[in-house]
Amino acid sequence: MSTPTDDLALLVLEDGTVHRGRAYGARGRTLGEAVFTTGMTGYQETLTDPSYAGQIIVQTSPHIGNTGVNDTDRESRAIFAAGYVVRDAARRPSNWRAERTLDEELEAFGVVGIREVDTRVITRRLRTEGSMRAGVYSGEHAGRPEAELLAEVREQPSMAGARLAETVTTEQPYVIEPAAHGWEGEPLAEIAALDLGIKAATPRHLASRGIRVHVLPATAGLEEIRAVSPDGVFLSNGPGDPATADAQVALLREVLDAGLPFFGICFGNQIFGRALGFDTYKLKFGHRGPNQPVMDNATGRVAITSQNHGFAVDAPLGEPVEAPETRYGRVEVSHWSLNDQVVEGLRLLDRPAFSVQFHPESAAGPNDTLDLFDRFVRMLTEHRDAAAPAATEGA
């Protein structure tokens, strides 16, 4: 049976591969980096994760949209993904929490997608050749010559060198109060959280543990951080190439030099690595999905983690080493991937600072590493309590 012309959609990869399917979501054209994610659930959290800005998401799970979408499970204010690729889109959602169909949500946010393509073939291509520039075309664009579409795909810039955190960050600072998330009594501590593409679950987990979270734009400097008198600083996940984050690297060095406790996730981990003097590099096809095994060096425990990153820190596994920026002392790789030994976490041994490459807040995904938020809370309170007697004696 032929596909109606007005419903035709094409996925064009920069290697010249063209996949023909049917339009899904908004009609039009979109360009981005094609990447695959292995999650069987949590497609709404995936789409609303700002770390996917500039990327065309290929879902390896064949059935997408079964539970619809709702306003509760969003991880940000919008869908930041550039495009969406699925095999079998649900004809109608079947879940008591559903408020809209996924098709309607994609259309509302202007996300151009494609369905009824063989996502197994596409995923194997991306695993073999690596993530690549791509385009999704539907509506009037689907009738354009394929050679013209391929040229357009190849002319777009690569994700390497992309600076995107500033495009997804909050425009204005805001505060997440512990009382709004079940905490009773006074806050245990306050932190400044730099929004590089933060997911809503992260400050929610911190607030539920008694932390007042001051969320600041990605462009904030040390003056804005000091203005909220934080007990520590947090750097969030986010999109783009960490090699472009010179401003945030410089800021984090000021934070570390000031002796403030630090915790970073994903993009924050890469910025931490750069601040310590390590390089970062682009992975062939990245880690994306809530089923990534990670080894915890301190405990020998294997955690199944939720991940979304295409770049990694180039630091040595094994025994602790002196940081290339020697004033920060000794550093160790605290976590690494059991699939490919990619660095998944860093910890300073002489200062209160650590980071992880995965997403301990899950959303969606397993809860194996939620204890990292407890660890950060302990670090904040212990560092503040230890500093209090010294400040009293100095007075």
Short mmCIF file of C-alpha atoms in Angstrom, two decimals, residues 6 8 10 60 63 100 107 120 173 189 210 225 231 290 318 362 370 380 391:
data_model
loop_
_atom_site.label_atom_id
_atom_site.label_comp_id
_atom_site.label_asym_id
_atom_site.label_seq_id
_atom_site.Cartn_x
_atom_site.Cartn_y
_atom_site.Cartn_z
CA ASP A 6 1.21 14.53 2.26
CA LEU A 8 5.53 11.09 3.60
CA LEU A 10 12.29 11.15 5.18
CA THR A 60 15.51 1.82 19.88
CA HIS A 63 6.65 0.92 20.63
CA ARG A 100 -2.56 14.23 25.40
CA GLU A 107 3.16 19.07 17.08
CA ARG A 120 17.08 -1.31 14.27
CA PRO A 173 17.03 32.94 38.73
CA ALA A 189 21.71 24.08 53.68
CA GLY A 210 16.24 19.78 53.01
CA ILE A 225 26.79 32.85 43.32
CA ASP A 231 26.94 26.38 51.36
CA PRO A 290 18.37 4.29 31.52
CA GLY A 318 43.11 3.20 38.45
CA SER A 362 16.86 9.04 36.98
CA LEU A 370 20.05 8.40 44.53
CA LEU A 380 27.51 20.50 52.64
CA ALA A 391 35.31 31.27 61.94
#
